[in-house]
Tab-separated table of C-alpha atoms in Angstrom:
chain	number	residue	atom	x	y	z
I	18	MET	CA	98.811	104.528	125.602
I	19	LYS	CA	99.789	104.488	122.016
I	20	VAL	CA	97.955	105.411	118.726
I	21	ILE	CA	98.759	102.825	115.930
I	22	THR	CA	97.876	101.978	112.475
I	23	LEU	CA	95.508	98.929	112.167
I	24	GLU	CA	94.974	96.586	109.203
I	25	GLU	CA	91.352	96.597	107.934
I	26	ASN	CA	90.636	93.287	109.325
I	27	GLN	CA	91.956	94.224	112.695
I	28	PHE	CA	89.796	97.293	112.827
I	29	GLU	CA	86.740	95.488	111.708
I	30	GLN	CA	87.112	92.762	114.332
I	31	PHE	CA	87.285	95.373	117.077
I	32	ALA	CA	84.614	97.714	115.614
I	33	LYS	CA	81.904	95.263	115.147
I	34	THR	CA	81.837	94.336	118.938
I	35	HIS	CA	82.239	97.737	120.264
I	36	ARG	CA	79.694	99.454	122.547
I	37	TYR	CA	79.201	102.420	119.952
I	38	ARG	CA	79.514	100.052	116.927
I	39	ASN	CA	77.724	101.506	113.756
I	40	TYR	CA	77.949	101.025	109.898
I	41	TYR	CA	79.701	104.238	109.316
I	42	GLN	CA	82.530	102.823	111.251
I	43	SER	CA	83.081	99.977	108.933
I	44	PRO	CA	85.376	99.096	105.931
I	45	ALA	CA	82.327	98.994	103.591
I	46	TYR	CA	81.606	102.884	104.349
I	47	ALA	CA	85.274	103.622	103.975
I	48	HIS	CA	85.549	101.990	100.525
I	49	THR	CA	82.389	103.908	99.624
I	50	MET	CA	83.806	107.249	100.537
I	51	VAL	CA	87.395	106.624	98.914
I	52	LYS	CA	85.420	106.744	95.575
I	53	PHE	CA	84.439	110.417	96.367
I	54	GLY	CA	87.683	112.105	97.222
I	55	TYR	CA	88.509	110.844	100.500
I	56	LYS	CA	91.489	108.699	101.700
I	57	ALA	CA	90.821	106.248	104.542
I	58	HIS	CA	93.009	105.222	107.480
I	59	TYR	CA	92.357	102.837	110.465
I	60	LEU	CA	93.819	103.964	113.888
I	61	GLY	CA	94.123	101.677	116.875
I	62	ILE	CA	94.583	102.968	120.521
I	63	ILE	CA	96.433	100.459	122.719
I	64	ASP	CA	97.217	100.630	126.441
I	65	GLU	CA	100.500	99.721	128.318
I	66	THR	CA	99.770	95.942	127.841
I	67	ASP	CA	99.402	96.395	124.099
I	68	THR	CA	95.512	95.774	124.512
I	69	LEU	CA	93.330	97.398	121.840
I	70	ILE	CA	91.187	99.687	123.776
I	71	GLY	CA	89.835	101.925	120.999
I	72	ALA	CA	89.838	102.357	117.271
I	73	THR	CA	88.433	104.520	114.464
I	74	LEU	CA	88.148	104.752	110.756
I	75	LEU	CA	89.607	108.157	109.707
I	76	LEU	CA	88.324	109.753	106.400
I	77	TYR	CA	90.647	112.499	105.350
I	78	LYS	CA	91.508	114.929	102.418
I	79	ASP	CA	93.684	117.904	101.767
I	80	ILE	CA	91.478	121.162	102.041
I	81	PHE	CA	93.969	124.092	102.549
I	82	MET	CA	97.539	124.711	101.528
I	83	ASN	CA	98.298	120.954	101.713
I	84	ASN	CA	96.890	120.564	105.092
I	85	LYS	CA	94.445	117.936	105.743
I	86	PHE	CA	91.056	117.555	107.543
I	87	ALA	CA	90.124	114.187	109.209
I	88	TYR	CA	86.710	112.939	110.031
I	89	ALA	CA	85.808	110.095	112.346
I	90	PRO	CA	82.301	109.338	111.164
I	91	ARG	CA	80.198	108.203	114.229
I	92	GLY	CA	83.429	107.585	116.011
I	93	ILE	CA	86.110	107.423	117.641
I	94	LEU	CA	85.227	104.089	119.231
I	95	PHE	CA	86.396	104.585	122.751
I	96	ASP	CA	85.455	104.730	126.463
I	97	TYR	CA	85.085	108.409	127.336
I	98	THR	CA	84.088	107.927	130.817
I	99	ASN	CA	87.810	107.906	132.160
I	100	SER	CA	89.222	111.417	132.314
I	101	PHE	CA	92.774	110.608	132.151
I	102	THR	CA	92.644	108.242	129.158
I	103	VAL	CA	90.381	110.877	127.265
I	104	LYS	CA	93.161	113.544	127.821
I	105	GLU	CA	95.825	111.275	126.854
I	106	LEU	CA	94.099	110.299	123.623
I	107	ALA	CA	93.819	113.921	122.847
I	108	ARG	CA	97.496	114.488	123.381
I	109	LYS	CA	98.529	111.556	121.173
I	110	LEU	CA	96.236	112.534	118.461
I	111	LYS	CA	97.610	116.125	118.409
I	112	THR	CA	101.190	114.836	118.316
I	113	LEU	CA	100.603	112.100	115.729
I	114	LEU	CA	98.314	113.811	113.258
I	115	GLY	CA	99.728	117.348	113.799
I	116	LYS	CA	103.073	116.091	112.494
I	117	GLN	CA	101.405	114.613	109.444
I	118	GLY	CA	99.830	117.905	108.233
I	119	PHE	CA	96.343	117.614	109.711
I	120	MET	CA	94.701	120.793	110.888
I	121	PHE	CA	91.743	119.434	112.868
I	122	LEU	CA	89.828	116.239	113.348
I	123	LYS	CA	86.078	116.112	113.599
I	124	MET	CA	84.095	113.308	115.287
I	125	ASP	CA	80.585	112.595	116.319
I	126	PRO	CA	80.522	109.394	118.301
I	127	LEU	CA	77.193	107.462	118.492
I	128	ILE	CA	76.776	108.182	122.188
I	129	PRO	CA	73.190	108.631	123.113
I	130	SER	CA	72.359	111.468	125.309
I	131	THR	CA	68.587	111.112	125.846
I	132	ILE	CA	65.564	108.967	124.438
I	133	ARG	CA	62.543	111.239	123.906
I	134	ASN	CA	59.015	110.611	122.883
I	135	GLU	CA	57.188	112.055	120.026
I	136	LYS	CA	56.532	115.303	121.860
I	137	GLY	CA	60.234	115.629	122.861
I	138	SER	CA	59.785	114.705	126.477
I	139	ILE	CA	62.670	112.803	128.065
I	140	LEU	CA	61.975	109.188	128.578
I	141	ASN	CA	65.391	108.165	129.584
I	142	MET	CA	68.845	109.868	130.042
I	143	ASN	CA	72.283	108.436	129.760
I	144	ASN	CA	73.681	108.693	133.301
I	145	GLU	CA	77.196	109.037	131.907
I	146	ILE	CA	76.550	111.768	129.729
I	147	ASN	CA	77.660	114.644	131.893
I	148	LEU	CA	80.766	112.865	132.845
I	149	ILE	CA	81.562	112.169	129.134
I	150	MET	CA	81.052	115.840	128.234
I	151	THR	CA	83.115	117.188	131.088
I	152	ASN	CA	86.064	114.671	130.060
I	153	LEU	CA	85.900	115.697	126.450
I	154	LYS	CA	85.759	119.423	127.208
I	155	GLU	CA	88.865	119.184	129.524
I	156	ALA	CA	90.660	117.154	126.897
I	157	ASP	CA	90.291	120.066	124.475
I	158	PHE	CA	87.431	118.484	122.215
I	159	GLN	CA	85.506	121.628	121.127
I	160	HIS	CA	81.599	120.707	121.076
I	161	LYS	CA	79.747	122.086	118.323
I	162	GLY	CA	76.715	122.804	120.503
I	163	ASN	CA	73.464	121.196	121.118
I	164	ASN	CA	71.987	122.119	117.749
I	165	LEU	CA	68.437	121.051	116.828
I	166	TYR	CA	68.527	120.786	113.136
I	167	PHE	CA	70.946	119.461	110.475
I	168	GLU	CA	73.889	121.723	111.060
I	169	ASN	CA	76.437	118.938	111.605
I	170	GLU	CA	77.759	116.219	109.410
I	171	LYS	CA	75.337	113.849	110.926
I	172	SER	CA	71.962	114.544	112.679
I	173	ARG	CA	71.948	114.679	116.551
I	174	PHE	CA	68.345	113.228	116.442
I	175	GLU	CA	67.292	110.030	114.910
I	176	ALA	CA	63.817	108.367	115.081
I	177	LEU	CA	63.814	104.634	116.006
I	178	ILE	CA	61.093	102.053	116.027
I	179	LEU	CA	61.385	99.239	118.481
I	180	LEU	CA	60.821	95.857	116.854
I	181	ASN	CA	60.878	93.714	119.862
I	182	ARG	CA	57.038	93.578	120.105
I	183	SER	CA	54.334	91.915	118.052
I	184	ILE	CA	53.372	93.230	114.681
I	185	HIS	CA	49.972	93.946	116.083
I	186	ASP	CA	51.390	96.161	118.982
I	187	ILE	CA	53.690	97.913	116.618
I	188	PHE	CA	50.810	98.861	114.276
I	189	GLU	CA	48.690	100.019	117.182
I	190	SER	CA	51.431	102.191	118.395
I	191	PHE	CA	51.167	104.298	115.095
I	192	ASP	CA	49.051	107.386	115.244
I	193	LYS	CA	45.591	107.307	113.684
I	194	ARG	CA	46.451	109.200	110.539
I	195	THR	CA	49.554	106.936	109.914
I	196	ARG	CA	47.204	103.861	110.113
I	197	HIS	CA	44.729	105.461	107.824
I	198	LYS	CA	47.356	106.372	105.130
I	199	ILE	CA	48.752	102.793	105.237
I	200	ARG	CA	45.346	101.325	104.649
I	201	LYS	CA	44.560	103.820	101.976
I	202	ALA	CA	47.887	102.871	100.109
I	203	GLU	CA	46.784	99.195	100.302
I	204	ARG	CA	43.319	99.840	98.942
I	205	SER	CA	44.773	102.087	96.159
I	206	GLY	CA	46.697	98.976	94.792
I	207	ILE	CA	50.248	99.943	96.180
I	208	LYS	CA	52.352	96.794	96.431
I	209	ILE	CA	55.834	96.600	97.924
I	210	SER	CA	58.679	94.712	96.117
I	211	LYS	CA	62.126	93.977	97.197
I	212	ASP	CA	64.627	94.521	94.277
I	213	ASN	CA	67.244	91.809	94.709
I	214	ASN	CA	69.266	93.034	91.867
I	215	LEU	CA	69.606	96.385	93.492
I	216	ASN	CA	68.604	98.488	90.529
I	217	ILE	CA	69.038	101.976	92.252
I	218	ASP	CA	68.239	104.216	89.214
I	219	ALA	CA	64.334	104.343	89.709
I	220	LEU	CA	64.778	105.397	93.354
I	221	TYR	CA	67.437	107.991	92.414
I	222	ASN	CA	65.006	109.651	90.120
I	223	PHE	CA	62.754	110.306	93.159
I	224	ILE	CA	65.600	111.730	95.271
I	225	LYS	CA	68.091	113.495	92.982
I	226	LYS	CA	66.381	116.821	93.391
I	227	LYS	CA	66.302	117.002	97.171
I	228	HIS	CA	69.812	115.343	97.911
I	229	ASP	CA	73.213	116.309	96.670
I	230	ARG	CA	74.686	112.800	96.598
I	231	PRO	CA	75.343	111.544	93.065
I	232	LEU	CA	73.862	108.290	91.703
I	233	GLU	CA	77.344	106.749	91.912
I	234	TYR	CA	77.416	107.184	95.624
I	235	TYR	CA	74.395	104.857	96.113
I	236	LYS	CA	75.721	102.392	93.646
I	237	GLU	CA	78.930	102.216	95.700
I	238	LEU	CA	76.859	101.684	98.926
I	239	CYS	CA	75.010	98.868	97.079
I	240	LYS	CA	78.347	97.217	96.010
I	241	ASN	CA	80.209	97.636	99.233
I	242	PHE	CA	77.374	96.736	101.571
I	243	LYS	CA	76.487	93.701	99.410
I	244	GLY	CA	74.604	91.339	101.706
I	245	GLN	CA	73.743	94.075	104.130
I	246	ILE	CA	71.651	96.325	101.816
I	247	ASP	CA	68.252	96.054	100.688
I	248	LEU	CA	66.179	98.080	98.095
I	249	TYR	CA	62.558	98.156	98.182
I	250	TYR	CA	60.034	99.608	95.528
I	251	ALA	CA	56.359	100.719	95.884
I	252	ILE	CA	54.637	99.681	92.757
I	253	LEU	CA	51.095	100.884	91.789
I	254	ASP	CA	48.817	98.029	90.487
I	255	THR	CA	46.907	100.323	88.153
I	256	GLU	CA	44.093	97.708	87.643
I	257	ASP	CA	43.709	97.315	91.568
I	258	PHE	CA	43.824	101.174	91.788
I	259	VAL	CA	40.706	101.247	89.566
I	260	VAL	CA	38.839	98.668	91.465
I	261	GLY	CA	39.917	100.264	94.983
I	262	SER	CA	38.869	103.713	93.832
I	263	LYS	CA	35.641	102.574	92.469
I	264	GLU	CA	34.824	100.745	95.810
I	265	LEU	CA	35.788	103.941	97.863
I	266	TYR	CA	33.928	106.161	95.741
I	267	GLU	CA	30.607	104.162	95.649
I	268	GLU	CA	30.793	103.551	99.510
I	269	GLU	CA	31.315	107.164	100.232
I	270	LEU	CA	28.373	108.165	97.917
I	271	ASP	CA	26.265	105.702	99.831
I	272	THR	CA	27.345	107.383	103.139
I	273	ASN	CA	26.744	110.727	101.709
I	274	ASP	CA	23.169	109.860	100.600
I	275	LYS	CA	22.368	108.692	103.895
I	276	LEU	CA	23.864	111.887	105.622
I	277	THR	CA	21.743	113.773	103.244
I	278	LYS	CA	18.545	112.082	104.299
I	279	LEU	CA	19.366	112.609	108.174
I	280	ILE	CA	19.801	116.370	107.410
I	281	GLN	CA	16.484	116.536	105.990
I	282	ASP	CA	14.791	114.693	108.919
I	283	PRO	CA	12.791	117.303	110.913
I	284	THR	CA	13.251	115.533	114.052
I	285	LYS	CA	16.977	116.157	114.028
I	286	LYS	CA	17.862	119.267	115.711
I	287	GLY	CA	20.379	121.132	117.822
I	288	VAL	CA	23.803	119.371	118.500
I	289	SER	CA	22.628	116.261	116.616
I	290	GLN	CA	21.872	118.364	113.392
I	291	ARG	CA	25.100	120.077	113.684
I	292	ASN	CA	27.127	116.929	114.043
I	293	THR	CA	25.354	115.536	111.078
I	294	LEU	CA	26.074	118.630	108.987
I	295	ASN	CA	29.778	118.345	109.932
I	296	LYS	CA	29.855	114.775	108.852
I	297	LYS	CA	28.122	115.733	105.530
I	298	MET	CA	30.663	118.398	104.810
I	299	GLU	CA	33.490	115.869	105.542
I	300	SER	CA	31.872	113.322	103.346
I	301	ASP	CA	31.381	115.707	100.481
I	302	LYS	CA	35.179	116.400	100.520
I	303	LEU	CA	35.867	112.628	100.474
I	304	VAL	CA	33.344	112.089	97.697
I	305	ASN	CA	35.233	114.766	95.634
I	306	THR	CA	38.681	113.147	96.510
I	307	TYR	CA	37.603	109.482	95.567
I	308	LYS	CA	36.037	110.885	92.382
I	309	LYS	CA	39.415	112.428	91.367
I	310	ASP	CA	41.277	109.287	92.315
I	311	LEU	CA	39.013	107.255	90.153
I	312	VAL	CA	39.548	109.512	87.286
I	313	LEU	CA	43.326	109.275	87.750
I	314	ALA	CA	43.194	105.582	88.210
I	315	THR	CA	41.351	105.070	84.928
I	316	LYS	CA	44.012	107.272	83.274
I	317	LEU	CA	46.925	105.458	84.731
I	318	LEU	CA	45.406	102.094	83.776
I	319	LYS	CA	45.430	103.075	80.259
I	320	GLU	CA	48.997	104.553	80.324
I	321	HIS	CA	50.609	101.887	82.470
I	322	PRO	CA	48.579	98.591	82.271
I	323	GLU	CA	51.735	96.796	83.461
I	324	GLY	CA	51.999	99.038	86.780
I	325	LEU	CA	53.847	101.912	87.759
I	326	VAL	CA	56.841	102.548	90.238
I	327	VAL	CA	55.846	105.302	92.496
I	328	GLY	CA	58.291	105.156	95.367
I	329	GLY	CA	61.405	103.367	96.768
I	330	ALA	CA	63.737	103.059	99.813
I	331	LEU	CA	67.233	101.859	100.609
I	332	VAL	CA	67.870	100.010	103.796
I	333	ILE	CA	71.358	98.931	105.379
I	334	THR	CA	71.230	96.213	108.061
I	335	TYR	CA	74.026	96.233	110.591
I	336	ASP	CA	74.378	94.315	113.844
I	337	ASN	CA	70.886	94.116	115.304
I	338	ALA	CA	69.225	97.197	113.406
I	339	ALA	CA	67.924	98.072	110.006
I	340	TYR	CA	68.765	101.648	108.878
I	341	LEU	CA	66.709	103.725	106.287
I	342	ILE	CA	69.331	105.351	104.291
I	343	ILE	CA	67.175	107.146	101.757
I	344	GLU	CA	63.619	107.148	100.516
I	345	GLY	CA	61.636	108.889	97.926
I	346	PHE	CA	58.442	108.873	95.950
I	347	ASN	CA	56.758	110.466	92.860
I	348	PRO	CA	55.153	113.622	94.185
I	349	ARG	CA	52.348	113.387	91.690
I	350	HIS	CA	51.203	110.327	93.519
I	351	LYS	CA	51.753	111.580	97.084
I	352	SER	CA	47.979	111.226	97.790
I	353	LEU	CA	48.379	107.436	97.473
I	354	ASN	CA	50.851	107.341	100.500
I	355	PRO	CA	53.447	104.934	98.961
I	356	ASN	CA	56.031	106.120	101.450
I	357	TYR	CA	53.771	105.085	104.334
I	358	LEU	CA	53.171	101.441	103.106
I	359	LEU	CA	56.835	101.102	102.196
I	360	LYS	CA	57.815	101.752	105.733
I	361	TRP	CA	55.063	99.520	107.133
I	362	GLU	CA	56.202	96.594	104.930
I	363	ILE	CA	59.862	97.188	105.791
I	364	ILE	CA	58.902	97.170	109.466
I	365	LYS	CA	57.234	93.917	109.172
I	366	TYR	CA	59.936	92.350	107.214
I	367	TYR	CA	62.742	93.104	109.649
I	368	GLN	CA	60.672	92.466	112.835
I	369	GLN	CA	60.057	88.916	111.317
I	370	LYS	CA	63.774	88.710	110.829
I	371	GLY	CA	64.330	89.315	114.428
I	372	TYR	CA	65.959	92.750	114.380
I	373	LYS	CA	65.731	94.806	117.525
I	374	TYR	CA	64.888	98.228	115.827
I	375	PHE	CA	64.339	100.143	112.611
I	376	ASN	CA	66.091	103.460	112.426
I	377	LEU	CA	64.120	105.941	110.379
I	378	ASN	CA	67.123	108.205	110.220
I	379	ALA	CA	67.190	112.011	111.033
I	380	VAL	CA	64.541	114.286	112.516
I	381	SER	CA	64.574	117.721	114.142
I	382	GLY	CA	65.232	118.168	117.868
I	383	GLU	CA	62.609	120.980	117.754
I	384	PHE	CA	59.277	119.566	118.945
I	385	ASP	CA	57.357	122.703	119.981
I	386	GLU	CA	58.234	125.716	117.739
I	387	LYS	CA	57.092	126.037	114.163
I	388	ASN	CA	59.905	124.972	111.766
I	389	ASN	CA	60.781	123.815	108.272
I	390	TYR	CA	61.056	120.154	109.406
I	391	GLU	CA	57.536	119.844	111.176
I	392	GLY	CA	56.404	117.539	108.320
I	393	LEU	CA	59.412	115.385	108.408
I	394	ASN	CA	58.921	114.783	112.131
I	395	GLU	CA	55.175	114.328	112.033
I	396	MET	CA	55.526	111.578	109.379
I	397	LYS	CA	58.442	109.597	111.046
I	398	LEU	CA	57.210	110.077	114.621
I	399	GLY	CA	53.656	109.083	113.525
I	400	PHE	CA	55.107	105.442	113.352
I	401	GLY	CA	55.332	105.236	117.112
I	402	ALA	CA	58.939	105.968	117.017
I	403	VAL	CA	61.083	107.253	119.868
I	404	VAL	CA	63.879	109.825	119.327
I	405	THR	CA	67.436	109.198	120.201
I	406	GLU	CA	69.465	112.410	120.868
I	407	TYR	CA	73.278	111.892	120.298
I	408	ILE	CA	75.993	113.647	122.095
I	409	GLY	CA	76.877	115.754	118.980
I	410	GLU	CA	79.948	116.846	117.015
I	411	PHE	CA	83.345	117.758	118.253
I	412	ASP	CA	86.559	119.241	116.650
I	413	ILE	CA	89.960	118.765	118.096
I	414	ILE	CA	92.461	121.374	116.679
I	415	LEU	CA	95.643	119.852	115.626
I	416	ASN	CA	97.594	122.659	114.183
I	417	GLY	CA	96.355	125.952	115.607
I	418	LEU	CA	98.224	128.231	113.224
I	419	THR	CA	97.044	126.757	109.855
I	420	TYR	CA	93.605	126.085	111.338
I	421	ASN	CA	93.232	129.906	112.216
I	422	LEU	CA	94.374	130.667	108.738
I	423	TYR	CA	91.989	128.402	107.116
I	424	LYS	CA	89.136	129.778	109.239
I	425	SER	CA	90.033	133.359	108.297
I	426	PHE	CA	90.232	132.441	104.566
I	427	ASN	CA	86.879	130.840	104.668
I	428	LYS	CA	85.276	133.719	106.412
I	429	GLU	CA	86.697	136.219	103.970
I	430	LYS	CA	85.417	133.969	101.051
I	431	GLU	CA	81.962	133.900	102.567
I	432	ASN	CA	81.920	137.752	102.873
I	433	LYS	CA	82.975	137.992	99.269
I	434	GLN	CA	80.157	135.850	98.221
I	435	LYS	CA	77.546	137.807	100.217
I	436	ASN	CA	78.668	140.929	98.626
C-alpha cells in the first residue's frame, strides 16, 4: 500500500462513486474552505497493483509552533472492514504526515451506524459497524465517543426524509402539528420562491445571530457549488394574509357562537357539557389568536404592500440527495410558520426531480431526556424523518510529543480564561 498525492480531477472521479461519497469530500467544498484559512490537499491510497482503493480531501492549517492539524471532512473514503489494510493505512499516514509537520489528523467518515425512528428506537443497524470500530481502534484511531449533541466538527445524528414515495404518502407521514402548521402558512399567504440569482444576503440576515459563519462563507458555497445549490425564500403576500386572517377569524367566531349556544343548552350535562366547555375554551384562544393575526396582517399590508421576505433556506444537491445547509426566518413572524412551508415545498420539488432523500441536517441523539435541542428534534422529526446515526469522529496522533505539548498548552490557556 502507498499513500500518494492525487490531482483534483483524479480525486473527484474516485470520490463521486465511492460508497461513502458526500459533498464535503469534493473539490467544491475544498475551494470554499481554502478561502477561510485552510489549505487543501488530495491523498490517494493505492494497493500493490497501483489500483486506487481509497482517497480523501485533507484540509489543514498551522495551529501550534509551525505544526499542522489535518481534517478529512466526512472522510477518509476507504474500506474499513479489512483489519490489515486499516492498520497499514494508519502506519502510512503516521509516516508520511508525521514527517511533514502534522500533529494529528481528524476524520469523521460518513459511515452509518444505525437508523432510528423519531423516538430513537433502532430500525436498522449496520452489521459491519462493530468490525469497523474494532479495526479502527486496533489501528490506533482514537474514537471521540458516542456523543449525543454537537461536540464534534460534524453531527453524529442527521434527520432524513425518504422521497421514494408519493407526495400524498410523504405528507401523511408528517405528524398532525406539522401538517397543521403547513396549512396555516399557506392560508396566511406564505409563498415559496426559488432565487435563481442566489442572493444570499436576505437569508444571512435571518441566521447571522445564531451561526458563526460569515456571509462570505455562504457566498463561496454558492459560487463553488454552482449548479448544485438552490436558494429558497418564504415571501409573505400581505394582501393574501389579510384575506386569510379575516376568513379564519370569521370562521372561528362562528364556531365560538355555536359552542356558546351549546353550553347554554340545559339538556347538555355531564361529560358532554365538559367536552363542550373544553372546546369553547380552545376556541376562545383561537379567536384571540386570529384577531391578533388580522390586526398584524392589516398593519403589514400598509407597510409592505409588495410583500415581505420572512424566511429562507439554502440547499445543496449531491448524488441522489438534497441537503439542507442552513435555514432561517424572521422571529417576529414565527407564528406564520414560514419554515414549515419552506421545507414542504422543498420536499415536493426534489421528490418530483427524482431525488431519493432530503437531509434535514443535524439533530440531537437524545430522544428521552429533557435537553436544549428538544425543539430542534421535534420540528425536524415531525416531518416523518428517520434519524441516521453515524460512526463518529476519530483522531490519529501523528506526532505524540508536539501533540501532548499542544494539549497541555490549550489546557493551561483554558484554565487561565476560567480564572
